[in-house]
Amino acid sequence: MSALVEALARCPLVAILRGIHPEEAEGVGAALAGGGFSVIEVPLNSPNPMASIATLARRYGDRALIGAGTVTTEQEVAAVAAAGGRLIVTPHADPAIVRAAKAQGLIAVPGFFTPGEAFALLAAGADALKLFPAEAASPAVLRALLAVLPKGTPVLPVGGMDAATIPAWRAAGAAGFGIGSALYKPGDTPQTVANKATALLDAVAPG
């Protein structure tokens, strides 16, 4: 079982901390790791993202898969690896970034929206796929995609995911969910994040 699949089995929610500052990373990371989140992503369009990734990897890397989102160049892949990140998430379908991530021994979860993009990314070595923007698709679209993708391909919808929308996507076969503003907005305190996390975790609790 891959590290990503194992992490998603423990908690299918990926925390997307867009806009977080390095000095906030440890406190917010504690709220998430303590609450059971096992995948934490810092988008690279956040302030000084490599410092936040380094802090999170150092403090919580033994409990959670820490990495970067909004990765758009191979140079950024190398910088994430140097900061201690283990996960590369892109907003777009670029097989070159997938190959760069795999060459560094990192987990690659590239963004896609069409079957053509999905198959090209899997051929490049993607570990999972990010359906983005999910608001422009639907659970029915995901169900149709999963019918043609290789069996067991983890697909994570991202965009518009919250406690209300998650159940329908989960029923359609989503392996996990990228959670952004429903979990963290710039300036949120660790306690605010912990409270939001509880509501989201309830939405994916069995039963």
Coordinates of C-alpha atoms in Angstrom, one line a residue:
M1 CA 0.0 0.0 0.0
S2 CA 1.4 3.4 -1.0
A3 CA 2.0 6.1 1.6
L4 CA -0.7 8.2 0.1
V5 CA -3.3 5.4 0.0
E6 CA -2.4 4.5 3.6
A7 CA -2.8 8.1 4.7
L8 CA -6.1 8.5 2.9
A9 CA -7.3 5.3 4.5
R10 CA -6.7 6.9 7.9
C11 CA -8.3 10.2 6.9
P12 CA -9.6 11.0 3.4
L13 CA -9.4 14.7 3.8
V14 CA -6.4 16.7 2.4
A15 CA -5.9 20.0 4.3
I16 CA -5.1 22.8 1.8
L17 CA -3.5 25.7 3.8
R18 CA -3.6 28.4 1.1
G19 CA -2.3 31.7 2.4
I20 CA -0.7 30.4 5.6
H21 CA 2.3 32.2 7.0
P22 CA 5.3 30.3 8.3
E23 CA 4.8 31.5 11.9
E24 CA 1.2 30.1 11.8
A25 CA 2.2 26.7 10.4
E26 CA 3.1 24.9 13.7
G27 CA 0.0 25.9 15.5
V28 CA -2.4 25.1 12.6
G29 CA -0.4 21.9 11.9
A30 CA -0.9 20.8 15.5
A31 CA -4.7 21.3 15.3
L32 CA -4.8 19.2 12.1
A33 CA -2.4 16.4 13.1
G34 CA -4.0 16.3 16.5
G35 CA -7.5 16.1 14.9
G36 CA -6.5 13.1 12.7
F37 CA -5.6 14.7 9.4
S38 CA -2.9 12.7 7.7
V39 CA -2.3 14.8 4.5
I40 CA -1.4 18.5 4.7
E41 CA -0.6 20.7 1.7
V42 CA 0.8 24.2 1.5
P43 CA 0.1 25.8 -1.9
L44 CA 3.1 27.5 -3.3
N45 CA 1.2 30.8 -3.8
S46 CA 1.2 31.2 0.0
P47 CA 3.7 33.5 1.7
N48 CA 7.2 31.9 2.0
P49 CA 5.7 28.4 1.4
M50 CA 8.9 26.5 1.7
A51 CA 9.4 27.7 5.3
S52 CA 5.9 26.5 6.2
I53 CA 6.5 23.1 4.5
A54 CA 9.8 22.7 6.4
T55 CA 8.2 23.5 9.7
L56 CA 5.3 21.1 9.1
A57 CA 7.6 18.4 7.9
R58 CA 9.9 18.7 10.8
R59 CA 7.1 18.8 13.4
Y60 CA 4.5 16.5 11.9
G61 CA 6.1 14.5 9.2
D62 CA 6.1 11.4 11.3
R63 CA 2.2 11.6 11.6
A64 CA 1.2 13.2 8.3
L65 CA 2.2 13.4 4.7
I66 CA 3.4 17.0 4.1
G67 CA 3.7 18.6 0.7
A68 CA 3.0 21.4 -1.7
G69 CA 0.1 22.4 -3.9
T70 CA 0.0 24.7 -6.9
V71 CA 3.3 23.3 -8.1
T72 CA 3.9 24.4 -11.6
T73 CA 7.6 23.9 -12.4
E74 CA 10.2 21.2 -12.0
Q75 CA 12.4 23.6 -10.1
E76 CA 9.6 23.9 -7.5
V77 CA 9.5 20.1 -7.2
A78 CA 13.2 20.1 -6.2
A79 CA 12.7 22.9 -3.7
V80 CA 9.8 21.1 -2.0
A81 CA 12.0 18.0 -1.7
A82 CA 14.8 20.1 -0.2
A83 CA 12.3 21.5 2.4
G84 CA 11.3 18.0 3.5
G85 CA 8.0 17.8 1.6
R86 CA 6.9 14.4 0.3
L87 CA 3.9 15.3 -1.8
I88 CA 3.5 17.3 -5.0
V89 CA 0.1 18.5 -6.1
T90 CA -0.5 20.5 -9.3
P91 CA -3.4 22.5 -10.5
H92 CA -2.9 21.3 -14.1
A93 CA -2.0 18.3 -16.2
D94 CA 1.7 18.4 -16.8
P95 CA 3.4 14.9 -17.1
A96 CA 6.8 16.5 -16.8
I97 CA 6.1 17.6 -13.3
V98 CA 4.9 14.1 -12.4
R99 CA 8.1 12.6 -13.8
A100 CA 10.2 15.2 -11.9
A101 CA 8.3 14.3 -8.6
K102 CA 8.9 10.6 -9.1
A103 CA 12.5 11.2 -9.9
Q104 CA 12.8 12.9 -6.5
G105 CA 11.0 10.0 -4.8
L106 CA 7.9 12.1 -4.1
I107 CA 4.2 11.4 -4.4
A108 CA 2.6 13.0 -7.4
V109 CA -1.1 14.0 -7.4
P110 CA -1.5 16.2 -10.5
G111 CA -4.7 18.0 -11.5
F112 CA -6.8 16.9 -14.4
F113 CA -10.3 17.4 -15.9
T114 CA -10.5 15.1 -18.9
P115 CA -10.0 11.4 -19.6
G116 CA -7.1 12.3 -21.9
E117 CA -5.3 14.2 -19.3
A118 CA -5.9 11.5 -16.7
F119 CA -4.4 8.7 -18.8
A120 CA -1.4 10.8 -19.8
L121 CA -0.7 11.6 -16.1
L122 CA -1.0 8.0 -15.0
A123 CA 1.4 7.0 -17.8
A124 CA 3.9 9.5 -16.4
G125 CA 3.7 7.8 -13.0
A126 CA 1.0 9.7 -11.1
D127 CA 0.1 8.2 -7.8
A128 CA -3.4 9.7 -7.7
L129 CA -5.3 12.3 -9.6
K130 CA -6.9 15.6 -8.5
L131 CA -10.2 16.4 -10.3
F132 CA -10.1 20.1 -10.5
P133 CA -12.1 22.3 -10.5
A134 CA -14.6 19.9 -9.1
E135 CA -17.3 22.6 -9.0
A136 CA -17.3 22.4 -12.8
A137 CA -17.9 18.6 -12.7
S138 CA -20.2 16.5 -10.7
P139 CA -20.3 13.2 -8.8
A140 CA -21.8 11.6 -12.0
V141 CA -18.7 12.8 -13.9
L142 CA -16.5 11.2 -11.4
R143 CA -18.4 7.9 -11.5
A144 CA -18.1 7.9 -15.3
L145 CA -14.3 8.6 -15.1
L146 CA -13.8 5.8 -12.6
A147 CA -15.5 3.4 -14.9
V148 CA -12.7 3.8 -17.5
L149 CA -9.6 4.6 -15.5
P150 CA -7.5 1.7 -14.3
K151 CA -9.2 -0.1 -11.4
G152 CA -8.0 1.4 -8.0
T153 CA -6.9 4.8 -9.4
P154 CA -7.4 7.2 -6.5
V155 CA -9.3 10.3 -7.6
L156 CA -9.6 13.3 -5.3
P157 CA -12.1 16.1 -6.2
V158 CA -10.9 19.5 -5.2
G159 CA -12.9 22.8 -5.3
G160 CA -16.1 23.4 -3.4
M161 CA -15.6 20.5 -1.0
D162 CA -17.3 20.9 2.4
A163 CA -19.4 19.0 4.9
A164 CA -22.5 19.4 2.6
T165 CA -20.9 18.3 -0.7
I166 CA -18.6 15.5 0.4
P167 CA -21.2 12.7 0.9
A168 CA -22.3 12.7 -2.8
W169 CA -18.8 12.7 -4.0
R170 CA -17.8 9.9 -1.6
A171 CA -20.8 7.8 -2.8
A172 CA -19.5 8.3 -6.4
G173 CA -16.1 6.8 -5.5
A174 CA -13.9 9.6 -4.5
A175 CA -10.8 8.4 -2.7
G176 CA -10.3 11.6 -0.8
F177 CA -11.1 15.3 -0.9
G178 CA -9.0 18.4 -1.0
I179 CA -10.4 20.9 1.5
G180 CA -9.4 24.5 1.2
S181 CA -11.5 27.5 2.5
A182 CA -13.9 25.2 4.3
L183 CA -11.0 24.3 6.6
Y184 CA -8.6 27.2 6.6
K185 CA -8.7 30.8 5.6
P186 CA -5.7 33.2 6.1
G187 CA -5.7 34.4 9.6
D188 CA -7.7 31.5 11.1
T189 CA -6.5 30.6 14.6
P190 CA -5.6 27.0 15.4
Q191 CA -8.8 26.7 17.4
T192 CA -10.9 27.9 14.5
V193 CA -9.2 25.3 12.3
A194 CA -9.8 22.6 14.9
N195 CA -13.5 23.4 15.0
K196 CA -13.8 23.4 11.3
A197 CA -11.9 20.1 11.1
T198 CA -14.3 18.4 13.5
A199 CA -17.3 19.3 11.3
L200 CA -15.5 18.0 8.2
L201 CA -14.3 14.8 9.9
D202 CA -17.9 14.1 11.0
A203 CA -18.9 14.3 7.3
V204 CA -16.6 11.4 6.4
A205 CA -17.1 9.3 9.6
P206 CA -18.3 5.8 8.9
G207 CA -22.0 5.1 9.5

